[in-house]
Every structure is written in structure tokens, then in C-alpha cells.
């Protein structure tokens, strides 16, 4: 299908996407953004947003232009994966920078849904005589900032459900830990852990599997861990409580104090609104993404209450014959991948 944009425009916007992705995991809940400055088909500056409080992609791209190329800025175009910001946040607005450097042409993939921006950045540039082209590879641009868009539009974390099931539909077995997927799938899950803000498990999974929920097989950071512990009686020597990394313990009534300072105890009533209230609290703490890793009961409650945006479900190559049945999702998968002998299906909710 012809898009109406030139091959050249798509090429440089793709380069901006690649740069944006370098901040996978460190940008959220802010958006991943990349910027490329081009003079006569030559890239003279590139940059990306490295995370909260750091300078924006456009600023980094301009800063990276070599001294001898600065004279060309007034005849260059800047390609940005997302509409430039036009408000004072942690840093001055990028629209001011573009106007100051007199870059005459801005090519954008998608509009920033942040209420203060949302088309205003584009408007301001146009009012000041800058030529602005929008919508280049827009679908991909939207996908790149989907966590951010969810954060500002829904005011709740982007919830990703993740589990593995056996060929005969079981997620696990009573009172024993079983492994369903292969090593490559495990690495992929650790990569996902590096890309999100928080990860959550139910009480039985914490007690039975004693998971670490850290990213050990990929580079990057560990997510904040969240565990439900209604009666405040999960053993203190579980990895989640004892390894020194941050964990939120969600309980109905705090009855003990943990010796380790990494455990934050949070009291929330265990009523019908528990998950909703927890998501609200996570949003208040600027948590933009939550990966729910099981078990079946916790996952099913997110599904039943329609509190999820995406599900990533592995089907391993083994039969368990009995055990705990995997949750039921009633939508059809959007994508399907083979990871050696495992199948990964991705579902989008709405
Ligand atoms: N294959 C996989 O991907 C995978 C991943 C994780 C776990 N597992 C397996 O799954 C099994 C555990 O699954 P499971 O379903 O028994 O347990 P689970 O979901 O880990 O924990 C269930 C318990 O957590 C609490 N809970 C969960 N959702 C809640 C909600 N919405 N509101 C209030 N409390 C909630 C309740 O605890 P209380 O009733 O005590 O209050 C509930 O009984 C284990 O065998 C584990 O190995 C498999
Ligand atoms: Zn900016």
C-alpha cells in the first residue's frame, strides 16, 4: 500500500524509531523518542530520550551536531518519532529549541497524546513558519509510545498478562514447581522484565515457587516486585522479601515488620476493588507498566475484571496431564511466534 510519504522520509523516521528503542525500559512512563537531523541526505545529528529528567531526543540530536555542521542547521530537517513537546517540564520545550536553531522542516511520526502537547507542539511550530509533516509510519510510531499513551489516557498502568501453559492447558501443578517453556523463552521473559516498571504474582505462586522475579538473563534493570499477601503470613525468607531488592507486599492488615528495608508494606482492603485500587496506587507512583506473571487465580481476576491491555502466552512443548488449569482468554491472538519448540501468542485487549 502506498503511504503518501517518500521512501526517504520513512527511512529517517525508521532511524528515529531505532534510536527511540535504545531507551526501552528506562523511558516508561515517559515515551521513548528518537530524533534525526538530516542535511542534504546526510545525518548530521542524532539523539534519543534517555529517561526521566534527562534531556529530550531533539536536544540530544542538536547537541550531537558537529561544530563544522552547525551552519547547516538552518537548511536541515529534523525527523522525530513523536511530536516535539511545547511545555516546560524537567527541561525547556523542544519547540523553542527548534525555533531557536531555525530548523525549517520537522517530520513527525505521531502526535503526543500528553494533554499539554496533543497537537499544540505542531501548531506552535507552524505558527512560526516551520513546515511540519506528520503521520509518517504513524501506526509504528503509536506502537512505540503505547505505554505512554495508556498512562496519560487511562491514568492506570499498561497491564501485560504473561503465563506459560502446557500442551494440555495446565499452568502448573499443586505443591510443586514445574517448568513449561524452553531457555530462549525464559531469556525473552527476562528481557520483558527489563522493559517494564513492575511485576506481580499471587500469594500461592510466591509461596510455592519462591520466584525472584528479577532480570538475570538480559541486561538492564529489575522491575519493582508486587506480591499479594492478604493475611501477612508469607514466609519472610522468600526471595521476594529477603534478597534486598524492592518489593511491595500488599496486605489487608499489617501485623509484622520486615527486618529488610526493601519490603514496602501496603494496606489495601481485599474487596472487589482490590486490583483497581492497586492499579490506582501504582499510577500515583508513576508506574506505567505492570507485568502479571501468575498464577492462574490472579491472572483470571485481571481477565474477569477486564483490567488488562495485552497478554503474552507461551505454549510449551510438554504435557502435564493434571494440575492447575491455565486462565481463559476469549479474544483471538493478534500475533503468533515460534521460539524453538514453544509457541508465543500475543493478545491485545480492545
Ligand atoms: N506457568 C506459568 O506461567 C505460571 C506462572 C505463575 C505461577 N504458576 C503456577 O501457578 C500455581 C499457582 O496458581 P494459583 O492460581 O494457585 O495461585 P496465585 O494466583 O499465584 O495465587 C492465588 C492466591 O492469591 C490471592 N489472590 C489472587 N488474586 C487475587 C485477587 N484478585 N484478590 C485477592 N486475592 C487474590 C489469593 O490468596 P488468598 O486466598 O491466600 O488470600 C489467591 O488464593 C503454581 O503451581 C505456580 O507454579 C505458573
Ligand atoms: Zn521535548
mmCIF file of C-alpha atoms in Angstrom, residues 9-318:
data_model
loop_
_atom_site.group_PDB
_atom_site.id
_atom_site.type_symbol
_atom_site.label_atom_id
_atom_site.label_comp_id
_atom_site.label_asym_id
_atom_site.label_seq_id
_atom_site.Cartn_x
_atom_site.Cartn_y
_atom_site.Cartn_z
ATOM 1 C CA UNK A 9 11.001 10.132 4.907
ATOM 2 C CA UNK A 10 10.201 6.599 6.000
ATOM 3 C CA UNK A 11 13.883 5.690 6.172
ATOM 4 C CA UNK A 12 14.782 8.534 8.537
ATOM 5 C CA UNK A 13 11.665 8.031 10.650
ATOM 6 C CA UNK A 14 12.674 4.365 10.987
ATOM 7 C CA UNK A 15 16.096 5.517 12.127
ATOM 8 C CA UNK A 16 14.342 7.716 14.722
ATOM 9 C CA UNK A 17 12.396 4.633 15.897
ATOM 10 C CA UNK A 18 15.632 2.651 16.250
ATOM 11 C CA UNK A 19 17.152 5.417 18.334
ATOM 12 C CA UNK A 20 13.988 5.666 20.445
ATOM 13 C CA UNK A 21 14.154 1.961 21.232
ATOM 14 C CA UNK A 22 17.541 2.433 22.889
ATOM 15 C CA UNK A 23 15.625 3.715 25.896
ATOM 16 C CA UNK A 24 13.400 0.633 26.122
ATOM 17 C CA UNK A 25 12.868 0.137 29.836
ATOM 18 C CA UNK A 26 14.308 3.447 31.006
ATOM 19 C CA UNK A 27 11.774 5.861 29.480
ATOM 20 C CA UNK A 28 8.435 4.494 30.760
ATOM 21 C CA UNK A 29 6.120 6.110 31.919
ATOM 22 C CA UNK A 30 7.633 8.756 29.660
ATOM 23 C CA UNK A 31 7.683 7.965 25.950
ATOM 24 C CA UNK A 32 10.589 6.506 24.004
ATOM 25 C CA UNK A 33 11.593 9.153 21.455
ATOM 26 C CA UNK A 34 14.271 9.347 18.771
ATOM 27 C CA UNK A 35 15.351 12.290 16.585
ATOM 28 C CA UNK A 36 17.498 12.537 13.458
ATOM 29 C CA UNK A 37 18.758 15.743 11.815
ATOM 30 C CA UNK A 38 19.362 15.455 8.094
ATOM 31 C CA UNK A 39 21.144 17.906 5.790
ATOM 32 C CA UNK A 40 21.061 17.064 2.073
ATOM 33 C CA UNK A 41 20.582 13.358 2.706
ATOM 34 C CA UNK A 42 23.349 13.209 5.307
ATOM 35 C CA UNK A 43 22.647 12.614 9.006
ATOM 36 C CA UNK A 44 24.399 15.393 10.911
ATOM 37 C CA UNK A 45 22.855 14.751 14.345
ATOM 38 C CA UNK A 46 21.014 12.006 16.224
ATOM 39 C CA UNK A 47 19.625 11.645 19.701
ATOM 40 C CA UNK A 48 17.148 9.851 21.912
ATOM 41 C CA UNK A 49 15.445 10.423 25.237
ATOM 42 C CA UNK A 50 17.316 8.525 27.923
ATOM 43 C CA UNK A 51 14.797 8.686 30.760
ATOM 44 C CA UNK A 52 13.029 10.786 33.372
ATOM 45 C CA UNK A 53 14.611 14.194 33.937
ATOM 46 C CA UNK A 54 17.139 13.735 31.134
ATOM 47 C CA UNK A 55 17.284 15.924 28.031
ATOM 48 C CA UNK A 56 14.888 15.158 25.199
ATOM 49 C CA UNK A 57 15.715 13.447 21.902
ATOM 50 C CA UNK A 58 15.631 16.687 19.906
ATOM 51 C CA UNK A 59 18.021 18.395 22.343
ATOM 52 C CA UNK A 60 20.455 15.483 22.168
ATOM 53 C CA UNK A 61 20.281 15.420 18.366
ATOM 54 C CA UNK A 62 21.089 19.152 18.140
ATOM 55 C CA UNK A 63 23.854 18.836 20.752
ATOM 56 C CA UNK A 64 25.421 15.999 18.773
ATOM 57 C CA UNK A 65 25.776 18.063 15.584
ATOM 58 C CA UNK A 66 29.487 18.679 14.993
ATOM 59 C CA UNK A 67 30.802 22.225 15.076
ATOM 60 C CA UNK A 68 31.501 22.258 11.330
ATOM 61 C CA UNK A 69 27.931 21.117 10.544
ATOM 62 C CA UNK A 70 26.138 23.662 12.759
ATOM 63 C CA UNK A 71 25.983 26.127 9.858
ATOM 64 C CA UNK A 72 23.671 23.671 8.047
ATOM 65 C CA UNK A 73 21.006 23.514 10.761
ATOM 66 C CA UNK A 74 19.053 26.331 9.135
ATOM 67 C CA UNK A 75 18.754 24.219 5.944
ATOM 68 C CA UNK A 76 18.151 20.834 7.609
ATOM 69 C CA UNK A 77 15.153 18.751 8.505
ATOM 70 C CA UNK A 78 14.578 17.065 11.847
ATOM 71 C CA UNK A 79 12.802 13.695 11.944
ATOM 72 C CA UNK A 80 11.164 12.866 15.264
ATOM 73 C CA UNK A 81 9.262 9.737 16.218
ATOM 74 C CA UNK A 82 6.908 11.825 18.404
ATOM 75 C CA UNK A 83 5.570 15.379 18.271
ATOM 76 C CA UNK A 84 8.038 17.772 19.954
ATOM 77 C CA UNK A 85 6.979 18.969 23.403
ATOM 78 C CA UNK A 86 5.926 22.574 23.877
ATOM 79 C CA UNK A 87 5.865 22.955 27.663
ATOM 80 C CA UNK A 88 8.369 23.407 30.455
ATOM 81 C CA UNK A 89 8.688 20.076 32.231
ATOM 82 C CA UNK A 90 12.002 18.951 33.680
ATOM 83 C CA UNK A 91 13.569 20.553 30.603
ATOM 84 C CA UNK A 92 12.689 23.539 28.334
ATOM 85 C CA UNK A 93 10.312 22.873 25.420
ATOM 86 C CA UNK A 94 11.774 21.276 22.290
ATOM 87 C CA UNK A 95 9.633 23.526 20.093
ATOM 88 C CA UNK A 96 11.668 26.502 21.445
ATOM 89 C CA UNK A 97 14.879 24.702 20.573
ATOM 90 C CA UNK A 98 13.698 24.023 17.012
ATOM 91 C CA UNK A 99 12.695 27.666 16.581
ATOM 92 C CA UNK A 100 15.965 28.900 18.116
ATOM 93 C CA UNK A 101 18.117 26.714 15.871
ATOM 94 C CA UNK A 102 15.950 27.752 12.870
ATOM 95 C CA UNK A 103 15.494 24.202 11.557
ATOM 96 C CA UNK A 104 12.923 24.885 8.814
ATOM 97 C CA UNK A 105 11.267 21.459 8.470
ATOM 98 C CA UNK A 106 10.017 18.935 11.042
ATOM 99 C CA UNK A 107 8.866 15.452 10.078
ATOM 100 C CA UNK A 108 6.917 13.595 12.748
ATOM 101 C CA UNK A 109 5.556 10.082 13.018
ATOM 102 C CA UNK A 110 2.814 10.532 15.601
ATOM 103 C CA UNK A 111 1.128 13.110 17.823
ATOM 104 C CA UNK A 112 1.921 13.209 21.536
ATOM 105 C CA UNK A 113 -1.275 12.364 23.470
ATOM 106 C CA UNK A 114 0.001 14.119 26.611
ATOM 107 C CA UNK A 115 -2.780 16.690 27.271
ATOM 108 C CA UNK A 116 -0.430 19.732 27.322
ATOM 109 C CA UNK A 117 1.040 18.739 23.945
ATOM 110 C CA UNK A 118 -1.550 16.861 21.825
ATOM 111 C CA UNK A 119 -1.112 18.854 18.605
ATOM 112 C CA UNK A 120 -0.051 22.107 20.325
ATOM 113 C CA UNK A 121 3.627 21.492 19.580
ATOM 114 C CA UNK A 122 2.859 21.140 15.872
ATOM 115 C CA UNK A 123 0.576 24.174 15.925
ATOM 116 C CA UNK A 124 3.217 26.363 17.552
ATOM 117 C CA UNK A 125 5.867 25.336 15.019
ATOM 118 C CA UNK A 126 3.542 26.024 12.093
ATOM 119 C CA UNK A 127 2.525 29.415 13.515
ATOM 120 C CA UNK A 128 6.202 30.297 13.500
ATOM 121 C CA UNK A 129 6.729 29.359 9.871
ATOM 122 C CA UNK A 130 8.174 25.886 10.328
ATOM 123 C CA UNK A 131 6.995 23.315 7.805
ATOM 124 C CA UNK A 132 5.606 20.296 9.678
ATOM 125 C CA UNK A 133 4.777 16.907 8.162
ATOM 126 C CA UNK A 134 3.005 14.389 10.365
ATOM 127 C CA UNK A 135 1.869 10.769 10.204
ATOM 128 C CA UNK A 136 4.942 9.070 8.711
ATOM 129 C CA UNK A 137 4.668 5.369 9.699
ATOM 130 C CA UNK A 138 2.138 6.518 12.261
ATOM 131 C CA UNK A 139 0.994 3.037 13.325
ATOM 132 C CA UNK A 140 4.545 2.070 14.253
ATOM 133 C CA UNK A 141 5.011 5.420 15.958
ATOM 134 C CA UNK A 142 1.864 4.809 18.033
ATOM 135 C CA UNK A 143 3.054 1.316 18.973
ATOM 136 C CA UNK A 144 6.351 2.760 20.176
ATOM 137 C CA UNK A 145 4.618 5.080 22.654
ATOM 138 C CA UNK A 146 1.689 2.843 23.600
ATOM 139 C CA UNK A 147 2.671 2.654 27.278
ATOM 140 C CA UNK A 148 2.856 6.434 27.472
ATOM 141 C CA UNK A 149 -0.451 6.885 25.662
ATOM 142 C CA UNK A 150 -2.096 4.425 28.035
ATOM 143 C CA UNK A 151 -0.534 6.264 31.002
ATOM 144 C CA UNK A 152 -1.968 9.648 30.036
ATOM 145 C CA UNK A 153 -5.300 8.487 28.607
ATOM 146 C CA UNK A 154 -6.313 5.785 31.100
ATOM 147 C CA UNK A 155 -4.389 7.005 34.145
ATOM 148 C CA UNK A 156 -3.548 3.413 35.004
ATOM 149 C CA UNK A 157 -0.583 1.153 34.240
ATOM 150 C CA UNK A 158 -0.498 -0.777 30.958
ATOM 151 C CA UNK A 159 -1.187 -4.304 32.224
ATOM 152 C CA UNK A 160 0.514 -7.202 30.462
ATOM 153 C CA UNK A 161 -0.534 -10.713 31.468
ATOM 154 C CA UNK A 162 2.099 -13.372 30.967
ATOM 155 C CA UNK A 163 1.994 -17.101 31.545
ATOM 156 C CA UNK A 164 3.082 -20.390 30.125
ATOM 157 C CA UNK A 165 0.793 -23.354 29.643
ATOM 158 C CA UNK A 166 1.442 -26.953 28.808
ATOM 159 C CA UNK A 167 0.178 -28.535 25.569
ATOM 160 C CA UNK A 168 -2.780 -29.870 27.534
ATOM 161 C CA UNK A 169 -3.641 -26.483 29.050
ATOM 162 C CA UNK A 170 -2.117 -26.526 32.537
ATOM 163 C CA UNK A 171 -0.189 -23.655 34.077
ATOM 164 C CA UNK A 172 1.317 -25.644 36.927
ATOM 165 C CA UNK A 173 0.799 -28.373 39.475
ATOM 166 C CA UNK A 174 -0.258 -28.346 43.119
ATOM 167 C CA UNK A 175 2.599 -28.086 45.592
ATOM 168 C CA UNK A 176 5.396 -28.414 43.115
ATOM 169 C CA UNK A 177 7.240 -26.126 40.766
ATOM 170 C CA UNK A 178 7.213 -27.189 37.123
ATOM 171 C CA UNK A 179 8.975 -25.537 34.194
ATOM 172 C CA UNK A 180 6.997 -25.429 30.933
ATOM 173 C CA UNK A 181 8.983 -23.377 28.393
ATOM 174 C CA UNK A 182 12.491 -23.525 26.929
ATOM 175 C CA UNK A 183 15.534 -21.441 27.833
ATOM 176 C CA UNK A 184 15.069 -18.935 24.965
ATOM 177 C CA UNK A 185 11.543 -18.137 26.108
ATOM 178 C CA UNK A 186 12.930 -17.599 29.583
ATOM 179 C CA UNK A 187 15.501 -15.102 28.251
ATOM 180 C CA UNK A 188 12.714 -13.266 26.419
ATOM 181 C CA UNK A 189 10.703 -13.002 29.629
ATOM 182 C CA UNK A 190 13.734 -11.543 31.405
ATOM 183 C CA UNK A 191 14.062 -9.005 28.572
ATOM 184 C CA UNK A 192 10.427 -8.041 29.144
ATOM 185 C CA UNK A 193 11.177 -7.657 32.850
ATOM 186 C CA UNK A 194 13.870 -5.127 31.902
ATOM 187 C CA UNK A 195 11.320 -3.145 29.871
ATOM 188 C CA UNK A 196 8.534 -2.717 32.406
ATOM 189 C CA UNK A 197 8.190 -0.915 35.737
ATOM 190 C CA UNK A 198 6.553 -3.519 37.956
ATOM 191 C CA UNK A 199 5.844 -7.242 38.111
ATOM 192 C CA UNK A 200 3.211 -9.013 40.177
ATOM 193 C CA UNK A 201 2.396 -12.503 41.472
ATOM 194 C CA UNK A 202 -0.341 -14.059 43.569
ATOM 195 C CA UNK A 203 0.086 -15.499 47.050
ATOM 196 C CA UNK A 204 0.232 -19.169 46.025
ATOM 197 C CA UNK A 205 2.865 -18.550 43.365
ATOM 198 C CA UNK A 206 5.034 -16.641 45.837
ATOM 199 C CA UNK A 207 4.695 -19.404 48.458
ATOM 200 C CA UNK A 208 5.067 -22.388 46.149
ATOM 201 C CA UNK A 209 7.570 -21.237 43.509
ATOM 202 C CA UNK A 210 9.540 -18.743 45.623
ATOM 203 C CA UNK A 211 10.312 -16.716 42.460
ATOM 204 C CA UNK A 212 12.949 -13.970 42.309
ATOM 205 C CA UNK A 213 11.124 -12.065 39.530
ATOM 206 C CA UNK A 214 14.367 -10.334 38.599
ATOM 207 C CA UNK A 215 16.014 -9.839 35.233
ATOM 208 C CA UNK A 216 19.048 -12.127 35.397
ATOM 209 C CA UNK A 217 19.291 -13.308 31.783
ATOM 210 C CA UNK A 218 19.216 -9.957 29.997
ATOM 211 C CA UNK A 219 20.852 -6.573 30.500
ATOM 212 C CA UNK A 220 19.012 -3.693 32.098
ATOM 213 C CA UNK A 221 17.148 -3.073 35.278
ATOM 214 C CA UNK A 222 14.924 -5.138 37.569
ATOM 215 C CA UNK A 223 11.256 -4.258 37.975
ATOM 216 C CA UNK A 224 9.559 -3.399 41.255
ATOM 217 C CA UNK A 225 8.009 -6.627 42.580
ATOM 218 C CA UNK A 226 4.477 -6.773 43.939
ATOM 219 C CA UNK A 227 3.014 -9.682 45.857
ATOM 220 C CA UNK A 228 -0.442 -10.218 47.313
ATOM 221 C CA UNK A 229 -0.269 -11.398 50.939
ATOM 222 C CA UNK A 230 -3.718 -10.853 52.410
ATOM 223 C CA UNK A 231 -3.023 -12.438 55.806
ATOM 224 C CA UNK A 232 0.518 -11.029 56.049
ATOM 225 C CA UNK A 233 1.893 -14.522 56.542
ATOM 226 C CA UNK A 234 4.101 -15.330 53.539
ATOM 227 C CA UNK A 235 7.488 -16.533 54.882
ATOM 228 C CA UNK A 236 9.981 -13.738 55.396
ATOM 229 C CA UNK A 237 12.769 -15.817 53.858
ATOM 230 C CA UNK A 238 11.147 -15.837 50.387
ATOM 231 C CA UNK A 239 13.469 -14.286 47.784
ATOM 232 C CA UNK A 240 10.927 -11.507 47.264
ATOM 233 C CA UNK A 241 11.342 -10.378 50.862
ATOM 234 C CA UNK A 242 14.923 -11.317 51.655
ATOM 235 C CA UNK A 243 17.110 -10.515 48.639
ATOM 236 C CA UNK A 244 17.319 -6.780 49.280
ATOM 237 C CA UNK A 245 15.588 -5.706 46.039
ATOM 238 C CA UNK A 246 12.394 -3.629 46.213
ATOM 239 C CA UNK A 247 9.106 -5.463 46.823
ATOM 240 C CA UNK A 248 5.648 -4.157 47.647
ATOM 241 C CA UNK A 249 3.776 -6.517 49.922
ATOM 242 C CA UNK A 250 0.028 -5.915 49.549
ATOM 243 C CA UNK A 251 -1.840 -6.946 52.653
ATOM 244 C CA UNK A 252 -5.160 -6.323 54.339
ATOM 245 C CA UNK A 253 -3.771 -5.665 57.773
ATOM 246 C CA UNK A 254 -0.100 -5.181 58.641
ATOM 247 C CA UNK A 255 0.794 -7.449 61.568
ATOM 248 C CA UNK A 256 4.598 -7.580 61.370
ATOM 249 C CA UNK A 257 7.610 -5.536 60.356
ATOM 250 C CA UNK A 258 10.225 -6.890 57.989
ATOM 251 C CA UNK A 259 13.851 -6.803 59.015
ATOM 252 C CA UNK A 260 14.867 -5.907 55.442
ATOM 253 C CA UNK A 261 14.186 -2.353 54.308
ATOM 254 C CA UNK A 262 13.442 -3.448 50.709
ATOM 255 C CA UNK A 263 9.910 -4.542 51.638
ATOM 256 C CA UNK A 264 7.289 -1.809 51.452
ATOM 257 C CA UNK A 265 4.094 -2.923 53.188
ATOM 258 C CA UNK A 266 0.907 -1.513 51.741
ATOM 259 C CA UNK A 267 -2.523 -1.966 53.309
ATOM 260 C CA UNK A 268 -5.425 -2.201 50.870
ATOM 261 C CA UNK A 269 -8.849 -3.752 51.625
ATOM 262 C CA UNK A 270 -9.143 -7.152 49.905
ATOM 263 C CA UNK A 271 -12.566 -6.375 48.468
ATOM 264 C CA UNK A 272 -13.928 -6.327 44.898
ATOM 265 C CA UNK A 273 -11.917 -3.179 44.186
ATOM 266 C CA UNK A 274 -8.536 -4.514 45.276
ATOM 267 C CA UNK A 275 -6.976 -4.693 41.815
ATOM 268 C CA UNK A 276 -8.494 -1.386 40.709
ATOM 269 C CA UNK A 277 -7.229 0.346 43.848
ATOM 270 C CA UNK A 278 -3.815 -1.217 43.450
ATOM 271 C CA UNK A 279 -3.590 -0.012 39.835
ATOM 272 C CA UNK A 280 -4.612 3.462 41.006
ATOM 273 C CA UNK A 281 -1.868 3.421 43.604
ATOM 274 C CA UNK A 282 0.673 2.250 41.012
ATOM 275 C CA UNK A 283 -0.326 5.095 38.689
ATOM 276 C CA UNK A 284 0.123 7.585 41.536
ATOM 277 C CA UNK A 285 3.639 6.212 41.951
ATOM 278 C CA UNK A 286 4.282 6.784 38.202
ATOM 279 C CA UNK A 287 4.322 3.068 37.412
ATOM 280 C CA UNK A 288 3.445 2.943 33.712
ATOM 281 C CA UNK A 289 3.601 -0.800 33.062
ATOM 282 C CA UNK A 290 2.743 -3.887 35.077
ATOM 283 C CA UNK A 291 3.615 -7.444 34.072
ATOM 284 C CA UNK A 292 1.391 -10.007 35.823
ATOM 285 C CA UNK A 293 3.209 -13.344 35.919
ATOM 286 C CA UNK A 294 0.688 -15.587 37.641
ATOM 287 C CA UNK A 295 -0.663 -17.734 38.999
ATOM 288 C CA UNK A 296 -3.940 -18.770 37.475
ATOM 289 C CA UNK A 297 -6.207 -17.129 40.067
ATOM 290 C CA UNK A 298 -4.526 -13.748 39.912
ATOM 291 C CA UNK A 299 -4.408 -13.751 36.098
ATOM 292 C CA UNK A 300 -8.043 -14.822 35.869
ATOM 293 C CA UNK A 301 -9.128 -11.993 38.161
ATOM 294 C CA UNK A 302 -7.407 -9.435 35.895
ATOM 295 C CA UNK A 303 -9.190 -11.042 32.913
ATOM 296 C CA UNK A 304 -12.606 -11.231 34.619
ATOM 297 C CA UNK A 305 -12.417 -7.588 35.679
ATOM 298 C CA UNK A 306 -11.173 -6.572 32.223
ATOM 299 C CA UNK A 307 -8.135 -4.893 33.706
ATOM 300 C CA UNK A 308 -5.582 -5.901 31.081
ATOM 301 C CA UNK A 309 -4.260 -4.450 27.825
ATOM 302 C CA UNK A 310 -2.061 -7.223 26.464
ATOM 303 C CA UNK A 311 -1.442 -10.910 27.118
ATOM 304 C CA UNK A 312 1.672 -12.869 26.183
ATOM 305 C CA UNK A 313 1.006 -16.560 26.418
ATOM 306 C CA UNK A 314 3.521 -19.305 25.844
ATOM 307 C CA UNK A 315 2.552 -22.835 24.970
ATOM 308 C CA UNK A 316 5.372 -25.190 25.865
ATOM 309 C CA UNK A 317 6.076 -28.489 24.240
ATOM 310 C CA UNK A 318 5.152 -30.716 27.171
#
